[in-house]
Amino acid sequence: MEKILICIAICVIGGLLMSRLAKKLSLPAVTAYLVTGLLLGPFCLGQLNIAGLGFQSLEQVEGFSILSQAALGFIAFAIGNEFRLEQLKKMGNQAITVGILQAVITTVFVDIVLIVLHIARPDVISLPAAITLGAIASATAPAATLMVVRQYKADGPLTKLLLLVVAIDDAVGLMLFSASFGIAEALEQGSVSVTAVVLEPILEIILSLALGALMGYILYWIEQFFHSRSKRLSLSASFVLLTVGLSMLEFDIGGLHLGFSLLLVCMMTGTVFCNICDFSEELMERVDRWTAPLNILFFVISGAELNLSIFANPLVILVGILFILSRSVGKYCGANFSCRMSHCDPKITKYLGITLLPQAGVALGMAQTAVLLGDGELIRNVVLFAVLIYELVGPVLTKRALFGAGEIDPSQKTNARTANKPA
């Protein structure tokens, strides 16, 4: 137990110290936390086998997954708080159009590139693997995006639309992956399961939104019995943890295997809560401060999970580079095209695609499911390679895009001691 506590403390402290170096290099803090995770991971300091100093194996990193899930729940809850009715009335149609189209276009673009590779070199990648990777390409990581937005206090039309799009992207990505994975299994097995391809993913989305809405209303109802800020904070934090736990349940009904999407459940909880609770903004500020160390730990653990051994396989690097390039072009062109269709502001049209490049947890979850395919191990390693690149580069590009759009105010970068100094 003492080794676990020491390891957690070193992760948070190391991430904070690395963020100071990142600041001097004008890099986002998220990048610093991920690099800290790499250094503390099993391929760097973990090789020293010193108890408490980093992670000795990937299995040990996975032992901290419950903390990552909890942090992801709070992040999704915070994104849900951006879905306020007045905001949805202004940008709801644009967000839905862009959220769906950019994901579909990215999937189609990556599918075409990888299918061409399959036709040219069938020994490199199979058709089922190419189709599955195309669907995984649609997923965008909301966590890194939100952290960059908050660190630099980004605000404006691009930031608001971005947070709405990354939330919608999760539901769209789930549908695309379920359909593509079902087709991939059919190509390998010779039969198509309509239940797995269509019914189960639709039910998962409906159940997730329903559970999230219910939890958001119950949270608001219980909050009314407390007036102390500390008690309301404690209740909110506990309730998000409860929601995360419930969203991890799976069950079978009438031959259907059903479950929930953690991101969708927690986002919906935050959306309902913020729209019916008149003190939600003040409460969310307190929750954000309380979860700051947990968020640091989330990204450090994410960095430690990145498997550097994949660089030993030239095949993975080849397919990975094609995947990264085609996905990047697909995201940018898809966002650009859908923004033009929705008559978005020129700055949004120019920069939104760049902010959608980060990829992490959702894609890794999809890749874990895809391991069941014949080329499942290749899919998993390609996604790991892509996540490694995107997690390190994505936050930097997101920051530059928001800065280019004029939604990061350099004057807000003040020293905390100076800002809090009495007049």
GROMACS .gro file of C-alpha atoms in nm:
model
  423
    1MET     CA    1   0.000   0.000   0.000
    2GLU     CA    2   0.280   0.242   0.086
    3LYS     CA    3   0.441   0.178  -0.256
    4ILE     CA    4   0.116   0.270  -0.432
    5LEU     CA    5   0.086   0.595  -0.235
    6ILE     CA    6   0.448   0.684  -0.308
    7CYS     CA    7   0.396   0.611  -0.677
    8ILE     CA    8   0.081   0.828  -0.693
    9ALA     CA    9   0.261   1.115  -0.517
   10ILE     CA   10   0.562   1.093  -0.750
   11CYS     CA   11   0.332   1.093  -1.054
   12VAL     CA   12   0.154   1.412  -0.947
   13ILE     CA   13   0.467   1.593  -0.822
   14GLY     CA   14   0.667   1.486  -1.128
   15GLY     CA   15   0.389   1.607  -1.358
   16LEU     CA   16   0.377   1.945  -1.185
   17LEU     CA   17   0.755   1.991  -1.203
   18MET     CA   18   0.759   1.892  -1.570
   19SER     CA   19   0.481   2.145  -1.639
   20ARG     CA   20   0.717   2.423  -1.524
   21LEU     CA   21   0.966   2.320  -1.793
   22ALA     CA   22   0.684   2.294  -2.047
   23LYS     CA   23   0.576   2.649  -1.965
   24LYS     CA   24   0.923   2.780  -2.051
   25LEU     CA   25   0.898   2.597  -2.384
   26SER     CA   26   0.543   2.733  -2.441
   27LEU     CA   27   0.398   2.381  -2.436
   28PRO     CA   28   0.061   2.288  -2.282
   29ALA     CA   29   0.070   2.128  -1.936
   30VAL     CA   30  -0.104   1.819  -2.079
   31THR     CA   31   0.203   1.744  -2.290
   32ALA     CA   32   0.423   1.774  -1.979
   33TYR     CA   33   0.205   1.526  -1.788
   34LEU     CA   34   0.218   1.275  -2.076
   35VAL     CA   35   0.597   1.303  -2.102
   36THR     CA   36   0.620   1.252  -1.725
   37GLY     CA   37   0.420   0.933  -1.768
   38LEU     CA   38   0.655   0.814  -2.041
   39LEU     CA   39   0.956   0.877  -1.816
   40LEU     CA   40   0.795   0.702  -1.519
   41GLY     CA   41   0.667   0.418  -1.739
   42PRO     CA   42   0.799   0.063  -1.775
   43PHE     CA   43   1.026   0.157  -2.068
   44CYS     CA   44   1.222   0.428  -1.884
   45LEU     CA   45   1.257   0.467  -1.505
   46GLY     CA   46   1.047   0.155  -1.456
   47GLN     CA   47   1.342  -0.044  -1.589
   48LEU     CA   48   1.531   0.038  -1.267
   49ASN     CA   49   1.284  -0.177  -1.067
   50ILE     CA   50   1.283   0.065  -0.773
   51ALA     CA   51   0.961   0.023  -0.578
   52GLY     CA   52   0.747   0.336  -0.590
   53LEU     CA   53   0.960   0.506  -0.856
   54GLY     CA   54   0.745   0.467  -1.164
   55PHE     CA   55   0.579   0.159  -1.310
   56GLN     CA   56   0.770  -0.165  -1.361
   57SER     CA   57   0.524  -0.314  -1.613
   58LEU     CA   58   0.223  -0.229  -1.826
   59GLU     CA   59   0.018  -0.460  -1.603
   60GLN     CA   60   0.108  -0.241  -1.305
   61VAL     CA   61  -0.006   0.067  -1.496
   62GLU     CA   62  -0.338  -0.105  -1.571
   63GLY     CA   63  -0.381  -0.152  -1.195
   64PHE     CA   64  -0.436   0.226  -1.173
   65SER     CA   65  -0.708   0.220  -1.441
   66ILE     CA   66  -0.982   0.284  -1.184
   67LEU     CA   67  -0.826   0.627  -1.118
   68SER     CA   68  -0.819   0.697  -1.492
   69GLN     CA   69  -1.185   0.600  -1.525
   70ALA     CA   70  -1.280   0.826  -1.235
   71ALA     CA   71  -1.087   1.119  -1.386
   72LEU     CA   72  -1.249   1.059  -1.725
   73GLY     CA   73  -1.589   1.070  -1.555
   74PHE     CA   74  -1.517   1.413  -1.405
   75ILE     CA   75  -1.385   1.538  -1.739
   76ALA     CA   76  -1.699   1.417  -1.920
   77PHE     CA   77  -1.917   1.572  -1.646
   78ALA     CA   78  -1.739   1.905  -1.699
   79ILE     CA   79  -1.787   1.887  -2.078
   80GLY     CA   80  -2.158   1.816  -2.020
   81ASN     CA   81  -2.180   2.144  -1.832
   82GLU     CA   82  -2.098   2.322  -2.158
   83PHE     CA   83  -2.428   2.201  -2.310
   84ARG     CA   84  -2.638   2.486  -2.175
   85LEU     CA   85  -2.970   2.550  -2.347
   86GLU     CA   86  -2.881   2.902  -2.456
   87GLN     CA   87  -2.562   2.768  -2.614
   88LEU     CA   88  -2.744   2.480  -2.783
   89LYS     CA   89  -2.998   2.720  -2.932
   90LYS     CA   90  -2.715   2.920  -3.089
   91MET     CA   91  -2.485   2.641  -3.208
   92GLY     CA   92  -2.680   2.315  -3.168
   93ASN     CA   93  -2.750   2.261  -3.539
   94GLN     CA   94  -2.392   2.347  -3.636
   95ALA     CA   95  -2.250   2.116  -3.368
   96ILE     CA   96  -2.464   1.820  -3.478
   97THR     CA   97  -2.385   1.872  -3.847
   98VAL     CA   98  -2.011   1.914  -3.790
   99GLY     CA   99  -1.995   1.640  -3.525
  100ILE     CA  100  -2.151   1.380  -3.756
  101LEU     CA  101  -1.999   1.481  -4.091
  102GLN     CA  102  -1.637   1.523  -3.976
  103ALA     CA  103  -1.643   1.178  -3.814
  104VAL     CA  104  -1.798   1.006  -4.118
  105ILE     CA  105  -1.565   1.181  -4.365
  106THR     CA  106  -1.261   1.085  -4.155
  107THR     CA  107  -1.371   0.721  -4.147
  108VAL     CA  108  -1.431   0.712  -4.524
  109PHE     CA  109  -1.096   0.881  -4.596
  110VAL     CA  110  -0.894   0.641  -4.376
  111ASP     CA  111  -1.090   0.344  -4.516
  112ILE     CA  112  -0.998   0.440  -4.873
  113VAL     CA  113  -0.627   0.482  -4.796
  114LEU     CA  114  -0.597   0.156  -4.601
  115ILE     CA  115  -0.810  -0.044  -4.848
  116VAL     CA  116  -0.582   0.075  -5.129
  117LEU     CA  117  -0.287  -0.044  -4.917
  118HIS     CA  118  -0.462  -0.381  -4.876
  119ILE     CA  119  -0.516  -0.413  -5.251
  120ALA     CA  120  -0.151  -0.324  -5.321
  121ARG     CA  121  -0.007  -0.531  -5.034
  122PRO     CA  122  -0.260  -0.782  -4.892
  123ASP     CA  123   0.021  -0.932  -4.684
  124VAL     CA  124   0.057  -0.604  -4.491
  125ILE     CA  125  -0.302  -0.544  -4.379
  126SER     CA  126  -0.627  -0.738  -4.419
  127LEU     CA  127  -0.953  -0.584  -4.542
  128PRO     CA  128  -1.130  -0.631  -4.202
  129ALA     CA  129  -0.841  -0.453  -4.027
  130ALA     CA  130  -0.850  -0.165  -4.277
  131ILE     CA  131  -1.226  -0.115  -4.229
  132THR     CA  132  -1.198  -0.132  -3.849
  133LEU     CA  133  -0.911   0.119  -3.833
  134GLY     CA  134  -1.117   0.359  -4.044
  135ALA     CA  135  -1.390   0.362  -3.780
  136ILE     CA  136  -1.143   0.400  -3.494
  137ALA     CA  137  -1.002   0.706  -3.672
  138SER     CA  138  -1.328   0.893  -3.609
  139ALA     CA  139  -1.273   0.903  -3.230
  140THR     CA  140  -1.144   1.223  -3.070
  141ALA     CA  141  -1.007   1.258  -2.715
  142PRO     CA  142  -1.214   1.508  -2.513
  143ALA     CA  143  -0.983   1.505  -2.210
  144ALA     CA  144  -0.675   1.668  -2.366
  145THR     CA  145  -0.894   1.921  -2.547
  146LEU     CA  146  -1.072   2.030  -2.229
  147MET     CA  147  -0.745   2.059  -2.034
  148VAL     CA  148  -0.590   2.288  -2.298
  149VAL     CA  149  -0.905   2.503  -2.305
  150ARG     CA  150  -0.900   2.541  -1.928
  151GLN     CA  151  -0.527   2.599  -1.889
  152TYR     CA  152  -0.529   2.889  -2.133
  153LYS     CA  153  -0.884   3.007  -2.045
  154ALA     CA  154  -0.979   2.984  -2.412
  155ASP     CA  155  -1.317   3.132  -2.493
  156GLY     CA  156  -1.504   3.219  -2.809
  157PRO     CA  157  -1.714   3.064  -3.089
  158LEU     CA  158  -1.447   2.806  -3.183
  159THR     CA  159  -1.399   2.690  -2.824
  160LYS     CA  160  -1.773   2.660  -2.764
  161LEU     CA  161  -1.833   2.465  -3.086
  162LEU     CA  162  -1.528   2.246  -3.023
  163LEU     CA  163  -1.654   2.128  -2.683
  164LEU     CA  164  -1.994   2.048  -2.831
  165VAL     CA  165  -1.842   1.859  -3.125
  166VAL     CA  166  -1.606   1.641  -2.916
  167ALA     CA  167  -1.904   1.537  -2.704
  168ILE     CA  168  -2.116   1.443  -3.009
  169ASP     CA  169  -1.812   1.272  -3.162
  170ASP     CA  170  -1.823   0.999  -2.895
  171ALA     CA  171  -2.175   0.885  -2.990
  172VAL     CA  172  -2.101   0.902  -3.364
  173GLY     CA  173  -1.772   0.715  -3.321
  174LEU     CA  174  -1.948   0.440  -3.126
  175MET     CA  175  -2.200   0.389  -3.407
  176LEU     CA  176  -1.934   0.392  -3.680
  177PHE     CA  177  -1.713   0.147  -3.493
  178SER     CA  178  -1.997  -0.095  -3.416
  179ALA     CA  179  -2.105  -0.099  -3.781
  180SER     CA  180  -1.749  -0.133  -3.917
  181PHE     CA  181  -1.649  -0.397  -3.664
  182GLY     CA  182  -1.964  -0.596  -3.747
  183ILE     CA  183  -1.878  -0.582  -4.119
  184ALA     CA  184  -1.519  -0.684  -4.041
  185GLU     CA  185  -1.639  -0.986  -3.842
  186ALA     CA  186  -1.876  -1.076  -4.127
  187LEU     CA  187  -1.588  -1.071  -4.377
  188GLU     CA  188  -1.392  -1.310  -4.156
  189GLN     CA  189  -1.678  -1.538  -4.050
  190GLY     CA  190  -1.910  -1.510  -4.350
  191SER     CA  191  -2.218  -1.393  -4.155
  192VAL     CA  192  -2.355  -1.057  -4.041
  193SER     CA  193  -2.511  -1.000  -3.698
  194VAL     CA  194  -2.767  -0.721  -3.735
  195THR     CA  195  -2.806  -0.722  -3.358
  196ALA     CA  196  -2.437  -0.647  -3.297
  197VAL     CA  197  -2.401  -0.403  -3.586
  198VAL     CA  198  -2.717  -0.194  -3.540
  199LEU     CA  199  -2.932  -0.276  -3.239
  200GLU     CA  200  -2.675  -0.302  -2.958
  201PRO     CA  201  -2.490   0.027  -3.031
  202ILE     CA  202  -2.820   0.218  -3.065
  203LEU     CA  203  -2.943   0.074  -2.736
  204GLU     CA  204  -2.610   0.158  -2.570
  205ILE     CA  205  -2.643   0.524  -2.672
  206ILE     CA  206  -3.010   0.541  -2.562
  207LEU     CA  207  -2.940   0.370  -2.228
  208SER     CA  208  -2.637   0.592  -2.164
  209LEU     CA  209  -2.832   0.912  -2.228
  210ALA     CA  210  -3.124   0.789  -2.018
  211LEU     CA  211  -2.902   0.692  -1.724
  212GLY     CA  212  -2.713   1.020  -1.747
  213ALA     CA  213  -3.036   1.224  -1.752
  214LEU     CA  214  -3.170   1.034  -1.451
  215MET     CA  215  -2.847   1.080  -1.253
  216GLY     CA  216  -2.837   1.451  -1.337
  217TYR     CA  217  -3.189   1.503  -1.207
  218ILE     CA  218  -3.128   1.297  -0.890
  219LEU     CA  219  -2.809   1.494  -0.820
  220TYR     CA  220  -3.003   1.822  -0.846
  221TRP     CA  221  -3.283   1.688  -0.624
  222ILE     CA  222  -3.043   1.576  -0.349
  223GLU     CA  223  -2.833   1.895  -0.370
  224GLN     CA  224  -3.138   2.095  -0.258
  225PHE     CA  225  -3.120   1.935   0.088
  226PHE     CA  226  -2.777   2.091   0.148
  227HIS     CA  227  -2.676   2.455   0.162
  228SER     CA  228  -2.315   2.428   0.276
  229ARG     CA  229  -2.068   2.470  -0.012
  230SER     CA  230  -1.841   2.198   0.124
  231LYS     CA  231  -2.128   1.949   0.154
  232ARG     CA  232  -2.254   2.027  -0.195
  233LEU     CA  233  -1.902   1.978  -0.328
  234SER     CA  234  -1.868   1.644  -0.145
  235LEU     CA  235  -2.205   1.529  -0.277
  236SER     CA  236  -2.123   1.628  -0.637
  237ALA     CA  237  -1.785   1.451  -0.631
  238SER     CA  238  -1.938   1.138  -0.477
  239PHE     CA  239  -2.222   1.142  -0.727
  240VAL     CA  240  -1.987   1.156  -1.026
  241LEU     CA  241  -1.799   0.857  -0.883
  242LEU     CA  242  -2.131   0.674  -0.843
  243THR     CA  243  -2.222   0.756  -1.203
  244VAL     CA  244  -1.885   0.628  -1.327
  245GLY     CA  245  -1.939   0.303  -1.137
  246LEU     CA  246  -2.289   0.253  -1.276
  247SER     CA  247  -2.173   0.328  -1.632
  248MET     CA  248  -1.923   0.040  -1.612
  249LEU     CA  249  -2.199  -0.220  -1.559
  250GLU     CA  250  -2.277  -0.470  -1.836
  251PHE     CA  251  -2.568  -0.712  -1.863
  252ASP     CA  252  -2.749  -0.950  -2.102
  253ILE     CA  253  -3.119  -0.927  -2.184
  254GLY     CA  254  -3.290  -1.155  -2.436
  255GLY     CA  255  -2.968  -1.240  -2.615
  256LEU     CA  256  -2.855  -0.875  -2.627
  257HIS     CA  257  -2.529  -0.777  -2.459
  258LEU     CA  258  -2.586  -0.426  -2.324
  259GLY     CA  259  -2.374  -0.172  -2.145
  260PHE     CA  260  -2.314   0.202  -2.114
  261SER     CA  261  -2.068   0.456  -2.253
  262LEU     CA  262  -1.894   0.620  -1.956
  263LEU     CA  263  -1.837   0.940  -2.151
  264LEU     CA  264  -2.197   0.970  -2.270
  265VAL     CA  265  -2.344   0.892  -1.926
  266CYS     CA  266  -2.129   1.148  -1.743
  267MET     CA  267  -2.171   1.411  -2.015
  268MET     CA  268  -2.550   1.375  -1.999
  269THR     CA  269  -2.540   1.393  -1.619
  270GLY     CA  270  -2.352   1.723  -1.642
  271THR     CA  271  -2.582   1.855  -1.915
  272VAL     CA  272  -2.905   1.790  -1.723
  273PHE     CA  273  -2.759   1.915  -1.394
  274CYS     CA  274  -2.629   2.244  -1.537
  275ASN     CA  275  -2.957   2.322  -1.711
  276ILE     CA  276  -3.185   2.272  -1.411
  277CYS     CA  277  -2.956   2.388  -1.129
  278ASP     CA  278  -2.917   2.764  -1.080
  279PHE     CA  279  -2.593   2.730  -0.879
  280SER     CA  280  -2.420   2.479  -1.110
  281GLU     CA  281  -2.152   2.721  -1.238
  282GLU     CA  282  -2.023   2.805  -0.890
  283LEU     CA  283  -2.032   2.438  -0.792
  284MET     CA  284  -1.845   2.329  -1.106
  285GLU     CA  285  -1.563   2.575  -1.032
  286ARG     CA  286  -1.516   2.406  -0.693
  287VAL     CA  287  -1.533   2.056  -0.842
  288ASP     CA  288  -1.269   2.152  -1.100
  289ARG     CA  289  -1.029   2.265  -0.826
  290TRP     CA  290  -1.092   1.949  -0.625
  291THR     CA  291  -1.022   1.722  -0.923
  292ALA     CA  292  -0.705   1.900  -1.043
  293PRO     CA  293  -0.462   1.639  -0.894
  294LEU     CA  294  -0.681   1.358  -1.031
  295ASN     CA  295  -0.662   1.507  -1.380
  296ILE     CA  296  -0.282   1.529  -1.359
  297LEU     CA  297  -0.269   1.167  -1.251
  298PHE     CA  298  -0.495   1.070  -1.542
  299PHE     CA  299  -0.256   1.209  -1.803
  300VAL     CA  300   0.057   1.077  -1.629
  301ILE     CA  301  -0.096   0.728  -1.624
  302SER     CA  302  -0.200   0.772  -1.989
  303GLY     CA  303   0.163   0.853  -2.074
  304ALA     CA  304   0.287   0.548  -1.882
  305GLU     CA  305   0.044   0.328  -2.080
  306LEU     CA  306   0.206   0.422  -2.412
  307ASN     CA  307   0.390   0.111  -2.532
  308LEU     CA  308   0.727   0.208  -2.681
  309SER     CA  309   0.800  -0.152  -2.787
  310ILE     CA  310   0.578  -0.104  -3.093
  311PHE     CA  311   0.863   0.087  -3.260
  312ALA     CA  312   1.045  -0.244  -3.301
  313ASN     CA  313   0.794  -0.352  -3.568
  314PRO     CA  314   0.846  -0.175  -3.908
  315LEU     CA  315   0.505  -0.299  -4.026
  316VAL     CA  316   0.327  -0.119  -3.743
  317ILE     CA  317   0.522   0.200  -3.816
  318LEU     CA  318   0.430   0.186  -4.188
  319VAL     CA  319   0.057   0.132  -4.129
  320GLY     CA  320   0.068   0.374  -3.834
  321ILE     CA  321   0.214   0.657  -4.042
  322LEU     CA  322  -0.049   0.606  -4.313
  323PHE     CA  323  -0.320   0.595  -4.046
  324ILE     CA  324  -0.198   0.917  -3.880
  325LEU     CA  325  -0.158   1.108  -4.208
  326SER     CA  326  -0.492   0.997  -4.354
  327ARG     CA  327  -0.679   1.057  -4.026
  328SER     CA  328  -0.525   1.406  -3.992
  329VAL     CA  329  -0.624   1.499  -4.347
  330GLY     CA  330  -0.969   1.345  -4.294
  331LYS     CA  331  -1.032   1.538  -3.973
  332TYR     CA  332  -0.917   1.868  -4.119
  333CYS     CA  333  -1.102   1.834  -4.449
  334GLY     CA  334  -1.409   1.684  -4.282
  335ALA     CA  335  -1.433   1.969  -4.031
  336ASN     CA  336  -1.362   2.228  -4.301
  337PHE     CA  337  -1.629   2.091  -4.534
  338SER     CA  338  -1.893   2.050  -4.263
  339CYS     CA  339  -1.822   2.400  -4.127
  340ARG     CA  340  -1.874   2.548  -4.473
  341MET     CA  341  -2.202   2.357  -4.504
  342SER     CA  342  -2.312   2.494  -4.166
  343HIS     CA  343  -2.206   2.851  -4.255
  344CYS     CA  344  -1.965   2.872  -3.961
  345ASP     CA  345  -1.737   3.167  -3.900
  346PRO     CA  346  -1.425   3.161  -4.126
  347LYS     CA  347  -1.195   3.124  -3.823
  348ILE     CA  348  -1.389   2.818  -3.704
  349THR     CA  349  -1.375   2.671  -4.054
  350LYS     CA  350  -0.997   2.724  -4.066
  351TYR     CA  351  -0.899   2.597  -3.722
  352LEU     CA  352  -1.159   2.345  -3.597
  353GLY     CA  353  -1.011   2.046  -3.779
  354ILE     CA  354  -0.673   2.097  -3.611
  355THR     CA  355  -0.830   2.094  -3.264
  356LEU     CA  356  -0.994   1.755  -3.333
  357LEU     CA  357  -0.666   1.566  -3.378
  358PRO     CA  358  -0.601   1.444  -3.017
  359GLN     CA  359  -0.688   1.076  -2.972
  360ALA     CA  360  -0.665   0.850  -2.668
  361GLY     CA  361  -0.894   0.649  -2.440
  362VAL     CA  362  -1.197   0.594  -2.665
  363ALA     CA  363  -0.977   0.478  -2.955
  364LEU     CA  364  -0.782   0.244  -2.726
  365GLY     CA  365  -1.108   0.095  -2.600
  366MET     CA  366  -1.219   0.030  -2.958
  367ALA     CA  367  -0.880  -0.125  -3.040
  368GLN     CA  368  -0.911  -0.356  -2.740
  369THR     CA  369  -1.241  -0.486  -2.880
  370ALA     CA  370  -1.089  -0.525  -3.227
  371VAL     CA  371  -0.823  -0.765  -3.090
  372LEU     CA  372  -1.079  -1.043  -3.158
  373LEU     CA  373  -1.015  -1.006  -3.534
  374GLY     CA  374  -0.746  -1.200  -3.717
  375ASP     CA  375  -0.533  -0.886  -3.752
  376GLY     CA  376  -0.642  -0.762  -3.410
  377GLU     CA  377  -0.291  -0.731  -3.273
  378LEU     CA  378  -0.187  -0.514  -3.569
  379ILE     CA  379  -0.492  -0.290  -3.514
  380ARG     CA  380  -0.410  -0.253  -3.145
  381ASN     CA  381  -0.045  -0.166  -3.209
  382VAL     CA  382  -0.127   0.081  -3.487
  383VAL     CA  383  -0.372   0.261  -3.258
  384LEU     CA  384  -0.112   0.262  -2.977
  385PHE     CA  385   0.139   0.417  -3.215
  386ALA     CA  386  -0.112   0.679  -3.330
  387VAL     CA  387  -0.215   0.762  -2.974
  388LEU     CA  388   0.150   0.807  -2.876
  389ILE     CA  389   0.197   1.064  -3.153
  390TYR     CA  390  -0.139   1.236  -3.118
  391GLU     CA  391  -0.123   1.268  -2.740
  392LEU     CA  392   0.215   1.439  -2.755
  393VAL     CA  393   0.148   1.658  -3.059
  394GLY     CA  394  -0.230   1.707  -3.039
  395PRO     CA  395  -0.244   1.939  -2.734
  396VAL     CA  396   0.025   2.164  -2.885
  397LEU     CA  397  -0.167   2.192  -3.213
  398THR     CA  398  -0.491   2.258  -3.025
  399LYS     CA  399  -0.326   2.542  -2.834
  400ARG     CA  400  -0.186   2.696  -3.153
  401ALA     CA  401  -0.522   2.668  -3.330
  402LEU     CA  402  -0.708   2.838  -3.044
  403PHE     CA  403  -0.439   3.105  -3.029
  404GLY     CA  404  -0.459   3.156  -3.406
  405ALA     CA  405  -0.835   3.197  -3.379
  406GLY     CA  406  -0.782   3.470  -3.121
  407GLU     CA  407  -0.952   3.276  -2.841
  408ILE     CA  408  -0.652   3.260  -2.608
  409ASP     CA  409  -0.577   3.593  -2.445
  410PRO     CA  410  -0.202   3.625  -2.366
  411SER     CA  411  -0.280   3.888  -2.102
  412GLN     CA  412  -0.451   3.618  -1.890
  413LYS     CA  413  -0.118   3.445  -1.823
  414THR     CA  414  -0.056   3.594  -1.481
  415ASN     CA  415   0.141   3.468  -1.186
  416ALA     CA  416  -0.087   3.333  -0.913
  417ARG     CA  417   0.105   3.516  -0.638
  418THR     CA  418   0.078   3.845  -0.827
  419ALA     CA  419  -0.291   3.794  -0.908
  420ASN     CA  420  -0.379   3.719  -0.546
  421LYS     CA  421  -0.163   3.993  -0.395
  422PRO     CA  422  -0.376   4.246  -0.204
  423ALA     CA  423  -0.388   4.599  -0.343
   0.00000   0.00000   0.00000
